[in-house]
Coordinates of C-alpha atoms in Angstrom, one line a residue:
Chain F
M1 CA -3.9 -91.6 -27.3
T2 CA -0.6 -93.2 -26.7
R3 CA 1.7 -91.7 -24.2
R4 CA 4.3 -90.6 -26.9
E5 CA 1.2 -89.0 -28.9
A6 CA 0.1 -87.2 -25.7
A7 CA 3.8 -86.0 -24.8
G8 CA 4.0 -84.9 -28.6
V9 CA 0.9 -82.8 -28.4
A10 CA 2.1 -81.0 -25.0
L11 CA 5.3 -80.5 -26.8
V12 CA 3.3 -78.6 -29.5
A13 CA 1.2 -76.8 -26.8
V14 CA 4.5 -75.5 -25.2
A15 CA 6.0 -74.4 -28.5
A16 CA 3.0 -72.4 -29.2
L17 CA 2.2 -70.6 -25.6
L18 CA 6.1 -69.6 -25.9
G19 CA 5.7 -68.3 -29.6
C20 CA 2.9 -66.1 -29.0
G21 CA 4.1 -65.1 -25.9
Q22 CA 7.5 -62.7 -27.2
G23 CA 8.5 -59.8 -29.0
T24 CA 6.6 -56.6 -31.0
P25 CA 3.7 -58.0 -33.0
A26 CA 3.1 -57.5 -36.5
I27 CA 0.4 -56.3 -38.4
A28 CA -0.8 -58.1 -41.8
Y29 CA -1.7 -55.4 -43.6
D30 CA -4.5 -55.5 -46.3
V31 CA -5.4 -59.0 -44.5
D32 CA -6.0 -58.5 -40.4
A33 CA -9.4 -57.0 -39.8
C34 CA -9.5 -54.8 -37.0
D35 CA -10.9 -56.2 -33.7
F36 CA -12.7 -52.9 -32.6
C37 CA -14.8 -51.7 -36.1
R38 CA -14.0 -54.8 -38.4
M39 CA -12.5 -53.0 -41.2
T40 CA -9.5 -54.7 -42.8
I41 CA -6.1 -52.6 -41.8
S42 CA -4.7 -50.9 -44.5
D43 CA -2.9 -47.8 -43.7
Q44 CA 0.4 -48.1 -42.3
R45 CA 0.6 -45.1 -40.5
F46 CA -2.2 -45.5 -37.8
G47 CA -2.2 -49.4 -36.9
A48 CA -2.4 -50.4 -33.1
V49 CA -2.2 -53.8 -31.3
A50 CA -2.6 -54.8 -27.6
R51 CA -2.1 -57.8 -25.6
T52 CA -5.1 -58.8 -23.5
A53 CA -4.4 -59.8 -20.2
G54 CA -5.0 -63.5 -21.3
G55 CA -2.2 -63.0 -23.8
R56 CA -4.5 -62.6 -26.8
L57 CA -3.0 -60.1 -29.7
M58 CA -5.9 -57.6 -30.7
H59 CA -5.3 -55.6 -33.8
F60 CA -6.7 -52.2 -34.2
D61 CA -6.5 -50.1 -37.9
S62 CA -6.6 -46.5 -35.6
I63 CA -5.6 -45.3 -32.5
E64 CA -9.5 -44.4 -32.0
C65 CA -10.2 -48.2 -32.4
L66 CA -7.7 -49.0 -29.8
A67 CA -9.1 -46.7 -27.5
G68 CA -12.8 -47.8 -28.1
W69 CA -11.8 -51.7 -27.4
I70 CA -10.1 -50.5 -23.9
T71 CA -12.5 -48.3 -22.8
A72 CA -14.9 -51.4 -23.4
Q73 CA -12.7 -54.1 -21.4
D74 CA -13.2 -55.2 -18.0
D75 CA -9.2 -55.8 -17.4
P76 CA -6.7 -53.3 -18.9
P77 CA -4.7 -54.9 -21.8
R78 CA -1.1 -56.5 -20.6
E79 CA 0.9 -54.5 -23.4
I80 CA 0.0 -51.7 -26.2
W81 CA 1.9 -50.8 -29.4
V82 CA 0.7 -48.2 -31.8
T83 CA 2.3 -47.2 -35.2
D84 CA 4.8 -44.3 -35.5
A85 CA 3.2 -42.0 -38.2
G86 CA 6.7 -40.9 -39.2
A87 CA 7.5 -44.5 -39.8
P88 CA 4.5 -46.3 -41.5
G89 CA 4.4 -49.8 -40.6
V90 CA 6.7 -49.4 -37.6
L91 CA 5.0 -50.5 -34.0
L92 CA 6.4 -49.3 -30.7
P93 CA 5.5 -49.8 -27.0
I94 CA 3.1 -46.9 -26.3
G95 CA 5.3 -45.7 -23.6
K96 CA 7.3 -44.3 -26.3
A97 CA 5.0 -42.6 -28.1
R98 CA 3.6 -39.3 -28.2
F99 CA -0.1 -38.5 -29.5
H100 CA -1.2 -35.6 -31.9
R101 CA -4.4 -34.7 -34.2
A102 CA -3.4 -36.4 -37.3
T103 CA -2.0 -34.0 -39.7
V104 CA -1.0 -36.7 -42.2
G105 CA -3.7 -37.8 -44.3
R106 CA -6.8 -38.8 -42.3
S107 CA -7.3 -42.0 -39.5
P108 CA -9.2 -44.5 -40.9
M109 CA -12.2 -44.0 -38.3
G110 CA -11.7 -39.7 -39.1
R111 CA -11.3 -39.0 -35.8
G112 CA -7.8 -37.7 -36.5
Y113 CA -5.5 -39.2 -33.9
M114 CA -1.9 -39.8 -34.9
A115 CA 1.1 -41.2 -32.7
V116 CA 4.5 -40.2 -33.2
A117 CA 8.0 -41.7 -31.5
A118 CA 8.7 -39.7 -28.7
T119 CA 12.1 -39.5 -30.0
R120 CA 11.1 -37.3 -32.9
P121 CA 11.5 -33.4 -32.6
V122 CA 8.1 -31.7 -32.7
T123 CA 7.4 -30.2 -36.2
A124 CA 5.4 -27.7 -37.3
R125 CA 3.2 -30.7 -39.7
D126 CA 2.4 -32.0 -36.0
G127 CA -1.2 -31.0 -34.6
A128 CA -2.2 -30.3 -31.4
E129 CA -0.2 -32.8 -28.7
L130 CA -2.3 -35.3 -26.6
S131 CA -1.6 -37.5 -23.8
W132 CA -2.7 -41.1 -23.9
S133 CA -5.4 -40.3 -21.1
D134 CA -6.5 -37.1 -23.0
V135 CA -7.2 -39.8 -25.9
L136 CA -8.9 -42.3 -23.5
A137 CA -11.0 -39.6 -22.1
E138 CA -12.0 -38.2 -25.5
V139 CA -13.0 -41.6 -26.6
R140 CA -14.7 -42.6 -23.5
R141 CA -16.4 -39.5 -23.7
E142 CA -17.6 -39.0 -27.5
G143 CA -17.2 -42.5 -28.8
V144 CA -14.9 -43.8 -31.5
V145 CA -17.1 -42.4 -34.4
P146 CA -16.4 -38.5 -35.1
T147 CA -19.4 -36.4 -33.3
D148 CA -20.2 -34.5 -36.4
T149 CA -20.4 -37.0 -39.3
T150 CA -22.1 -34.7 -41.7
L151 CA -18.5 -32.1 -41.2
T152 CA -17.9 -31.1 -44.6
A153 CA -14.6 -29.4 -43.8
G154 CA -11.2 -29.4 -42.4
G155 CA -8.0 -31.4 -43.3
G156 CA -6.0 -31.2 -46.3
G157 CA -6.1 -33.1 -49.5
Chain P
M1 CA -16.4 -33.6 -79.8
L2 CA -15.6 -33.9 -83.8
G3 CA -16.7 -30.4 -84.4
L4 CA -14.6 -29.4 -81.4
L5 CA -11.3 -31.4 -82.7
L6 CA -11.8 -29.4 -85.8
L7 CA -12.0 -26.2 -84.1
A8 CA -9.1 -26.7 -82.4
L9 CA -6.9 -27.3 -85.2
A10 CA -8.4 -24.3 -86.8
G11 CA -7.2 -22.8 -83.7
G12 CA -10.6 -20.9 -83.5
P13 CA -12.0 -19.0 -81.0
G14 CA -12.1 -20.2 -77.5
I15 CA -9.5 -23.0 -78.0
V16 CA -5.9 -23.0 -76.7
R17 CA -4.0 -25.3 -78.1
V18 CA -0.6 -26.7 -76.2
G19 CA 2.3 -26.8 -78.4
S20 CA 1.4 -23.7 -80.8
P21 CA 4.0 -21.2 -80.9
A22 CA 2.2 -19.0 -78.1
H23 CA 1.8 -21.7 -75.7
P24 CA 4.6 -23.9 -75.8
T25 CA 3.4 -25.8 -72.7
L26 CA 0.6 -27.1 -70.8
A27 CA 1.3 -24.6 -67.9
T28 CA 1.6 -21.8 -70.1
A29 CA -1.7 -22.7 -72.1
V30 CA -3.8 -22.7 -69.2
A31 CA -2.5 -19.8 -67.8
A32 CA -3.7 -18.3 -71.4
A33 CA -7.5 -19.9 -71.5
R34 CA -10.1 -17.5 -70.5
A35 CA -13.5 -19.1 -68.5
G36 CA -15.6 -21.0 -71.2
D37 CA -12.0 -21.8 -73.2
T38 CA -11.1 -25.4 -74.2
V39 CA -7.3 -26.1 -73.8
V40 CA -6.5 -29.1 -76.3
V41 CA -3.6 -31.8 -75.3
P42 CA -2.2 -33.2 -78.3
A43 CA -0.7 -36.6 -78.3
G44 CA 2.9 -36.7 -76.9
T45 CA 4.2 -37.1 -72.9
Y46 CA 3.9 -34.0 -70.7
R47 CA 6.3 -33.9 -67.6
E48 CA 5.3 -30.2 -66.2
P49 CA 4.9 -29.2 -62.5
T50 CA 1.2 -30.0 -60.9
L51 CA -1.2 -28.3 -63.4
I52 CA -3.9 -25.6 -61.6
L53 CA -7.4 -25.0 -63.0
D54 CA -9.2 -22.4 -60.8
R55 CA -11.6 -21.6 -64.3
P56 CA -14.4 -22.8 -65.6
V57 CA -12.1 -24.4 -68.6
T58 CA -12.3 -27.6 -70.7
L59 CA -9.3 -29.7 -70.5
L60 CA -9.4 -31.9 -73.5
G61 CA -6.7 -34.4 -74.4
E62 CA -6.2 -36.1 -77.8
P63 CA -5.7 -39.7 -78.2
G64 CA -1.9 -40.2 -76.9
A65 CA -1.9 -37.5 -74.4
V66 CA -0.3 -38.0 -71.3
L67 CA 0.8 -36.1 -68.1
D68 CA 3.5 -38.1 -66.4
G69 CA 4.4 -37.4 -62.7
E70 CA 7.8 -39.0 -62.9
G71 CA 7.2 -40.9 -59.7
R72 CA 7.2 -37.7 -57.8
R73 CA 3.8 -35.6 -57.8
G74 CA 0.5 -35.5 -58.2
L75 CA -0.8 -33.9 -61.8
L76 CA -3.6 -32.0 -61.7
V77 CA -5.4 -29.5 -59.3
V78 CA -9.2 -28.4 -59.6
R79 CA -10.2 -25.9 -57.8
G80 CA -12.3 -23.9 -59.7
P81 CA -16.1 -24.3 -60.9
A82 CA -17.5 -26.0 -63.8
V83 CA -14.0 -27.6 -65.2
T84 CA -14.2 -30.5 -67.7
V85 CA -11.4 -32.9 -67.8
R86 CA -11.5 -35.1 -70.6
G87 CA -9.7 -37.9 -72.8
L88 CA -6.3 -37.7 -70.6
T89 CA -4.2 -40.3 -69.2
F90 CA -2.2 -39.6 -66.1
R91 CA 0.6 -41.7 -65.5
N92 CA 2.9 -42.0 -62.4
T93 CA 2.7 -40.3 -59.5
G94 CA 4.5 -41.9 -57.3
T95 CA 3.8 -42.8 -53.7
S96 CA 3.5 -40.0 -50.6
Y97 CA 2.7 -40.7 -47.1
Q98 CA 2.9 -36.9 -46.1
E99 CA 0.2 -36.5 -48.9
D100 CA -2.7 -38.0 -50.0
R101 CA -1.3 -37.4 -53.3
A102 CA -3.6 -38.0 -56.0
A103 CA -3.6 -37.9 -60.0
V104 CA -6.8 -35.7 -60.0
L105 CA -7.3 -34.0 -56.7
L106 CA -10.4 -31.9 -56.9
D107 CA -10.4 -29.2 -53.8
G108 CA -13.4 -27.2 -53.2
A109 CA -14.7 -27.7 -56.5
A110 CA -18.4 -27.6 -58.1
R111 CA -20.1 -29.0 -61.1
C112 CA -16.8 -30.3 -62.5
T113 CA -16.7 -33.5 -64.8
L114 CA -14.3 -36.2 -65.5
D115 CA -14.8 -38.3 -67.9
A116 CA -12.8 -40.8 -70.5
N117 CA -9.7 -40.1 -68.9
R118 CA -7.1 -42.9 -68.1
F119 CA -5.3 -43.6 -65.1
E120 CA -1.7 -45.4 -64.8
Q121 CA 0.5 -46.2 -61.5
T122 CA -1.2 -43.5 -59.6
F123 CA -1.5 -43.3 -55.9
F124 CA -4.8 -42.1 -55.4
A125 CA -6.1 -41.5 -59.0
I126 CA -9.1 -39.2 -58.1
Y127 CA -9.5 -37.5 -55.1
L128 CA -12.5 -35.4 -54.4
S129 CA -12.4 -33.1 -51.3
R130 CA -15.1 -30.8 -50.6
T131 CA -16.7 -30.9 -53.9
V132 CA -20.5 -29.9 -55.0
A133 CA -22.1 -31.7 -58.0
C134 CA -19.2 -33.3 -59.4
T135 CA -19.3 -36.2 -62.2
V136 CA -17.1 -38.7 -62.9
T137 CA -17.5 -41.2 -65.9
D138 CA -16.2 -43.5 -67.8
N139 CA -12.6 -43.4 -66.5
R140 CA -9.9 -46.3 -66.4
I141 CA -8.0 -46.4 -63.4
V142 CA -5.5 -49.1 -63.5
G143 CA -2.6 -50.0 -61.0
T144 CA -0.4 -52.8 -60.2
P145 CA -0.1 -53.2 -56.8
T146 CA 3.0 -54.8 -55.0
A147 CA 3.0 -56.3 -51.4
E148 CA 5.6 -53.8 -50.6
A149 CA 4.4 -50.1 -51.6
A150 CA 1.4 -48.6 -49.9
T151 CA -1.6 -47.7 -52.5
G152 CA -4.4 -45.1 -52.2
N153 CA -7.8 -45.7 -53.3
A154 CA -8.8 -45.2 -57.2
I155 CA -11.7 -42.7 -56.7
H156 CA -11.7 -41.1 -53.3
S157 CA -14.2 -38.3 -52.0
W158 CA -14.3 -36.8 -49.0
G159 CA -16.5 -34.2 -47.5
S160 CA -18.7 -33.8 -51.0
R161 CA -22.1 -33.9 -52.0
D162 CA -24.1 -34.6 -55.2
L163 CA -21.5 -36.6 -56.5
V164 CA -22.2 -38.8 -59.5
V165 CA -20.0 -41.9 -60.2
R166 CA -20.6 -43.9 -63.1
G167 CA -19.4 -46.3 -65.9
N168 CA -15.7 -46.2 -64.4
R169 CA -13.3 -49.1 -64.1
M170 CA -11.1 -49.4 -61.5
S171 CA -8.5 -52.3 -60.3
G172 CA -4.9 -52.6 -58.1
H173 CA -5.7 -49.5 -55.5
R174 CA -6.5 -50.0 -51.7
D175 CA -10.2 -49.3 -52.1
G176 CA -11.7 -49.0 -55.6
L177 CA -14.3 -46.1 -54.2
Y178 CA -14.0 -44.9 -51.1
F179 CA -16.4 -42.2 -49.7
E180 CA -16.0 -40.5 -46.2
F181 CA -18.4 -37.8 -44.9
T182 CA -20.3 -37.8 -48.6
T183 CA -23.9 -37.8 -49.2
H184 CA -26.4 -37.8 -51.8
A185 CA -24.1 -39.9 -53.9
T186 CA -25.3 -41.7 -57.2
V187 CA -22.8 -44.6 -57.9
V188 CA -24.1 -46.5 -61.3
D189 CA -22.5 -49.1 -63.7
N190 CA -19.0 -49.4 -62.5
L191 CA -16.5 -52.1 -62.4
S192 CA -14.4 -52.7 -59.5
T193 CA -12.2 -55.9 -59.2
G194 CA -9.0 -56.6 -58.1
N195 CA -8.1 -53.8 -55.3
L196 CA -6.2 -54.8 -52.3
R197 CA -8.9 -54.1 -49.6
Y198 CA -12.3 -53.3 -50.7
G199 CA -14.4 -52.8 -53.7
L200 CA -16.2 -50.2 -52.2
H201 CA -16.0 -48.7 -48.9
F202 CA -17.8 -46.0 -47.4
M203 CA -18.5 -44.1 -44.1
Y204 CA -20.7 -41.1 -42.5
A205 CA -22.1 -41.4 -46.3
D206 CA -26.2 -41.0 -46.2
S207 CA -28.5 -40.9 -48.3
S208 CA -26.6 -42.5 -51.3
A209 CA -27.4 -44.9 -54.0
Y210 CA -25.3 -47.4 -55.7
V211 CA -27.3 -49.5 -58.6
G212 CA -25.6 -52.1 -61.3
N213 CA -22.1 -51.8 -59.9
R214 CA -19.8 -55.1 -60.1
F215 CA -17.6 -55.9 -57.4
L216 CA -15.7 -58.7 -58.3
A217 CA -12.7 -60.7 -56.4
N218 CA -11.5 -57.5 -54.2
G219 CA -9.0 -58.5 -51.3
S220 CA -12.0 -58.0 -48.5
G221 CA -15.0 -57.7 -50.3
V222 CA -17.3 -54.5 -49.7
A223 CA -17.6 -52.8 -46.2
V224 CA -20.2 -49.9 -45.6
M225 CA -20.2 -48.4 -42.4
Y226 CA -21.8 -45.8 -40.1
S227 CA -24.3 -44.1 -42.8
H228 CA -28.1 -44.4 -43.0
H229 CA -30.4 -44.2 -46.1
V230 CA -28.5 -46.4 -48.1
T231 CA -30.0 -48.0 -51.7
M232 CA -27.9 -50.9 -53.0
R233 CA -29.8 -52.3 -56.5
G234 CA -28.8 -54.4 -58.9
N235 CA -25.3 -55.0 -58.0
H236 CA -23.2 -57.9 -58.4
F237 CA -21.0 -58.9 -55.4
S238 CA -18.7 -61.7 -56.4
R239 CA -15.8 -64.0 -55.8
N240 CA -14.6 -61.9 -52.4
R241 CA -12.8 -64.6 -51.0
G242 CA -10.7 -64.3 -47.7
P243 CA -10.8 -65.0 -43.8
T244 CA -11.9 -61.3 -43.4
A245 CA -13.9 -61.2 -46.9
H246 CA -17.8 -60.2 -47.2
G247 CA -19.5 -59.8 -50.1
L248 CA -21.0 -56.8 -48.3
L249 CA -20.4 -56.2 -44.7
L250 CA -22.9 -53.6 -43.3
K251 CA -21.7 -52.1 -40.1
D252 CA -23.8 -49.9 -37.9
I253 CA -26.1 -49.0 -41.1
T254 CA -29.8 -48.0 -40.5
D255 CA -32.1 -47.7 -43.7
V256 CA -31.0 -49.7 -46.1
T257 CA -32.5 -51.3 -49.2
L258 CA -30.8 -54.6 -50.8
A259 CA -33.0 -55.5 -54.0
G260 CA -32.2 -57.5 -56.9
N261 CA -28.5 -57.8 -56.2
T262 CA -26.2 -60.9 -56.6
F263 CA -23.9 -62.4 -54.1
D264 CA -22.1 -65.4 -55.3
G265 CA -18.9 -67.0 -54.4
N266 CA -18.2 -65.1 -51.3
S267 CA -16.8 -66.3 -48.0
T268 CA -19.8 -64.5 -46.6
G269 CA -22.7 -62.7 -49.0
V270 CA -23.6 -60.2 -46.3
L271 CA -22.6 -59.9 -42.6
A272 CA -25.0 -57.5 -40.8
D273 CA -23.7 -56.0 -37.6
G274 CA -25.6 -53.1 -36.4
A275 CA -27.4 -53.0 -39.1
N276 CA -31.1 -51.6 -38.5
R277 CA -34.2 -51.3 -40.9
L278 CA -32.6 -53.4 -43.4
V279 CA -34.8 -54.5 -46.2
A280 CA -33.7 -57.3 -49.0
T281 CA -36.0 -58.6 -51.7
D282 CA -35.2 -60.1 -54.4
N283 CA -31.7 -60.5 -54.4
S284 CA -29.6 -63.9 -55.2
F285 CA -27.2 -65.5 -52.8
Q286 CA -25.4 -68.6 -54.7
A287 CA -22.6 -70.5 -53.8
N288 CA -21.3 -68.4 -50.7
G289 CA -19.9 -69.9 -47.3
W290 CA -22.1 -68.1 -45.7
A291 CA -25.1 -66.2 -47.5
I292 CA -26.0 -64.1 -44.3
R293 CA -24.5 -63.8 -41.3
L294 CA -26.7 -61.5 -38.7
L295 CA -25.2 -60.5 -35.5
A296 CA -27.3 -59.8 -32.2
S297 CA -26.6 -56.1 -32.6
S298 CA -28.8 -56.0 -36.0
A299 CA -32.7 -55.5 -35.5
D300 CA -35.6 -55.0 -37.7
S301 CA -34.4 -56.6 -41.0
R302 CA -36.7 -58.2 -43.5
F303 CA -36.0 -60.8 -46.2
S304 CA -38.6 -61.4 -48.8
G305 CA -38.4 -63.2 -52.2
N306 CA -34.7 -63.9 -52.3
R307 CA -33.1 -67.1 -53.4
F308 CA -30.6 -68.9 -51.5
R309 CA -28.7 -71.6 -54.0
G310 CA -25.8 -73.9 -53.1
N311 CA -24.5 -71.7 -50.2
S312 CA -22.6 -74.0 -47.2
F313 CA -25.0 -72.0 -44.6
D314 CA -28.3 -69.8 -45.9
V315 CA -28.6 -67.9 -42.7
T316 CA -26.3 -67.6 -39.2
V317 CA -27.0 -65.8 -36.1
N318 CA -24.9 -65.6 -32.8
G319 CA -27.9 -65.7 -30.5
R320 CA -31.4 -67.1 -30.1
Q321 CA -32.7 -63.5 -29.9
A322 CA -31.8 -62.5 -33.6
A323 CA -34.4 -60.2 -34.5
A324 CA -35.4 -60.6 -38.4
R325 CA -38.2 -61.5 -40.5
F326 CA -37.8 -64.1 -43.3
D327 CA -40.7 -64.3 -45.3
G328 CA -41.4 -65.9 -49.1
N329 CA -38.1 -66.8 -50.1
W330 CA -36.8 -69.5 -52.2
W331 CA -34.5 -71.9 -50.4
D332 CA -32.8 -74.8 -52.1
A333 CA -32.5 -76.7 -49.0
Y334 CA -36.0 -76.3 -48.2
R335 CA -37.8 -79.8 -47.4
G336 CA -41.4 -79.0 -47.5
W337 CA -44.1 -79.8 -50.1
D338 CA -46.7 -78.0 -51.7
L339 CA -50.3 -80.1 -51.9
D340 CA -52.9 -77.3 -52.5
R341 CA -49.9 -76.3 -55.3
D342 CA -50.2 -72.3 -54.7
G343 CA -46.5 -72.0 -54.9
T344 CA -45.9 -71.9 -51.4
G345 CA -44.6 -74.5 -49.3
D346 CA -47.0 -76.2 -46.6
V347 CA -44.9 -76.2 -44.0
P348 CA -42.5 -73.3 -42.4
H349 CA -38.7 -73.4 -43.4
H350 CA -35.8 -73.2 -40.6
P351 CA -32.9 -71.8 -42.3
V352 CA -30.3 -71.7 -39.5
R353 CA -28.6 -75.0 -39.5
L354 CA -27.5 -76.2 -35.9
F355 CA -24.5 -77.1 -37.4
A356 CA -24.1 -73.2 -38.2
L357 CA -24.7 -72.4 -35.1
L358 CA -22.1 -74.4 -33.8
V359 CA -19.5 -73.4 -36.2
E360 CA -20.2 -69.5 -35.0
R361 CA -19.0 -70.4 -31.8
A362 CA -16.4 -72.4 -32.5
P363 CA -15.1 -72.0 -35.9
A364 CA -12.8 -75.3 -35.6
A365 CA -16.2 -77.3 -35.8
M366 CA -15.8 -76.4 -39.3
L367 CA -14.1 -79.8 -40.2
L368 CA -17.1 -81.5 -39.5
Q369 CA -19.0 -79.8 -41.9
R370 CA -19.3 -82.8 -44.3
S371 CA -19.6 -85.6 -41.5
L372 CA -22.5 -88.0 -40.9
F373 CA -22.6 -86.7 -37.4
V374 CA -23.5 -83.2 -38.5
R375 CA -26.0 -84.3 -41.1
L376 CA -27.7 -86.5 -38.1
V377 CA -27.5 -83.6 -36.1
D378 CA -29.1 -80.8 -38.3
A379 CA -31.8 -83.5 -39.5
A380 CA -32.7 -83.5 -35.4
E381 CA -32.8 -80.2 -35.3
R382 CA -35.1 -79.8 -38.2
T383 CA -37.4 -82.1 -36.8
V384 CA -37.2 -80.8 -32.9
P385 CA -35.8 -77.4 -32.8
L386 CA -34.2 -77.0 -29.6
L387 CA -31.3 -75.0 -30.2
T388 CA -32.0 -72.6 -33.4
P389 CA -33.8 -69.4 -32.8
D390 CA -37.6 -69.8 -33.2
A391 CA -37.8 -66.3 -34.8
I392 CA -35.6 -67.0 -37.8
V393 CA -38.4 -68.8 -39.8
D394 CA -39.6 -68.7 -43.1
R395 CA -43.7 -69.4 -43.1
H396 CA -44.2 -68.9 -46.5
P397 CA -41.2 -70.8 -48.3
Q398 CA -41.3 -70.5 -52.4
M399 CA -41.5 -73.7 -54.4
T400 CA -39.8 -72.6 -57.4
A401 CA -36.6 -70.0 -57.8
S402 CA -38.8 -67.8 -60.5
A403 CA -41.5 -67.3 -57.6
G404 CA -39.3 -65.3 -55.9
R405 CA -41.9 -62.6 -54.8
A406 CA -42.2 -59.9 -51.6
P407 CA -45.6 -60.2 -50.1

């Protein structure tokens, strides 16, 4: 490798590092797979993204998969984004969201968490409110999969 | 059927005909129908508020009968028992994020039949919620998805049991078939193709059988998760290609039988992640990138009498401890011999190539796939296996593909 080639490689590497460090990430729906449960991410009301301490972006199809992944990590993620269920496909920093039991459809893993922009007024459609630490504690205690998988009632059509 | 139509024309007992002076609209006809009656819907396009069926009646469409949601609403809600809906076209529900809007919603219904209907441009086409012993047969479900607009599933079942789904064709939805909390389902002879995500997807769906279905060219193939006692027999998993596509993804599945299925032209034929007590016999794996990827989270799998032909990799594992038994399969990569002519190779076959392990650790190594270096590495490993898992070995490789037997 000549010095010139080496410089070129270094430049590309630096550009790549800069490029992946900034801004709100995006989920490629129907293409990206959930980094926790492997399902292809499709429902635009429930997606979430975390940036690891090492800078890598992890994509999730649901709040419960995000929480499940976090509870399995040694180091907390550097940044987290969740989808505002009131604006499908729009990711918010987690600090700007509140959490509810899902009332719009059913979450991809069936535990039924949803995030909503904190600025949105609470409506009759919102289920019980939870804090993010409530969500983490529930998932740590019960896992990502619904506790009663033989369930045959609940939720609206 | 003909008799029924004649009866309908005659306006005989038990027949309520939409468009007659007494019943000018669908809603009035349905309101007038008593239990056991048949509501006949003549050709025409009906733009009416969502229809509700709460008694055991039959809704029978004559050719050309179309219910149109004008992009704003679901078309039919079935709440009663023993309702039959046959021969209708449901069209144009529009998209809704606030509700899982469906052309036909069966909500708490039992012993209902949806037969020979057509669905065009629907968000969810058929949505079964808390149903018991319903039958969905010979429906045609067609969507034209765009990248911008989200779509629901063609046939979606939640919290139901004893469901029969047979002979349907579905395309252009998020998932062709999606079952959640649905047990004792029988899914036979369906064609699910060209859906955005999965041809078939189920979670928490125990004790179900999938027989003779075709899942072709769906965005991510088929994914089945968090279920036990699943039988898949004689299905075709084909041309599911993409970085996250699998012919069949088994995730946290226990007691699954795969028999007589064909996996061809997929990025990955079968990916087993947390699959326990998987028994695979008499399946064909052809022209896949990976025929079988077994993750260490899977335990106690058995593969016998299967045929492996023209795959880039037949088997890969992500650890030396992978626990799976291969016995009596046919491998086109087998280089052994059969001096005693008993149809079984005299030396064992190690189906995991060293190069496959390298790729499993470092996907970029795939660049070297056709290189001389890789051929030398694989040849060396075949001769003196050092790194590939000892446990993954077929001690009775078959000499001919037709000899696929289950010892």
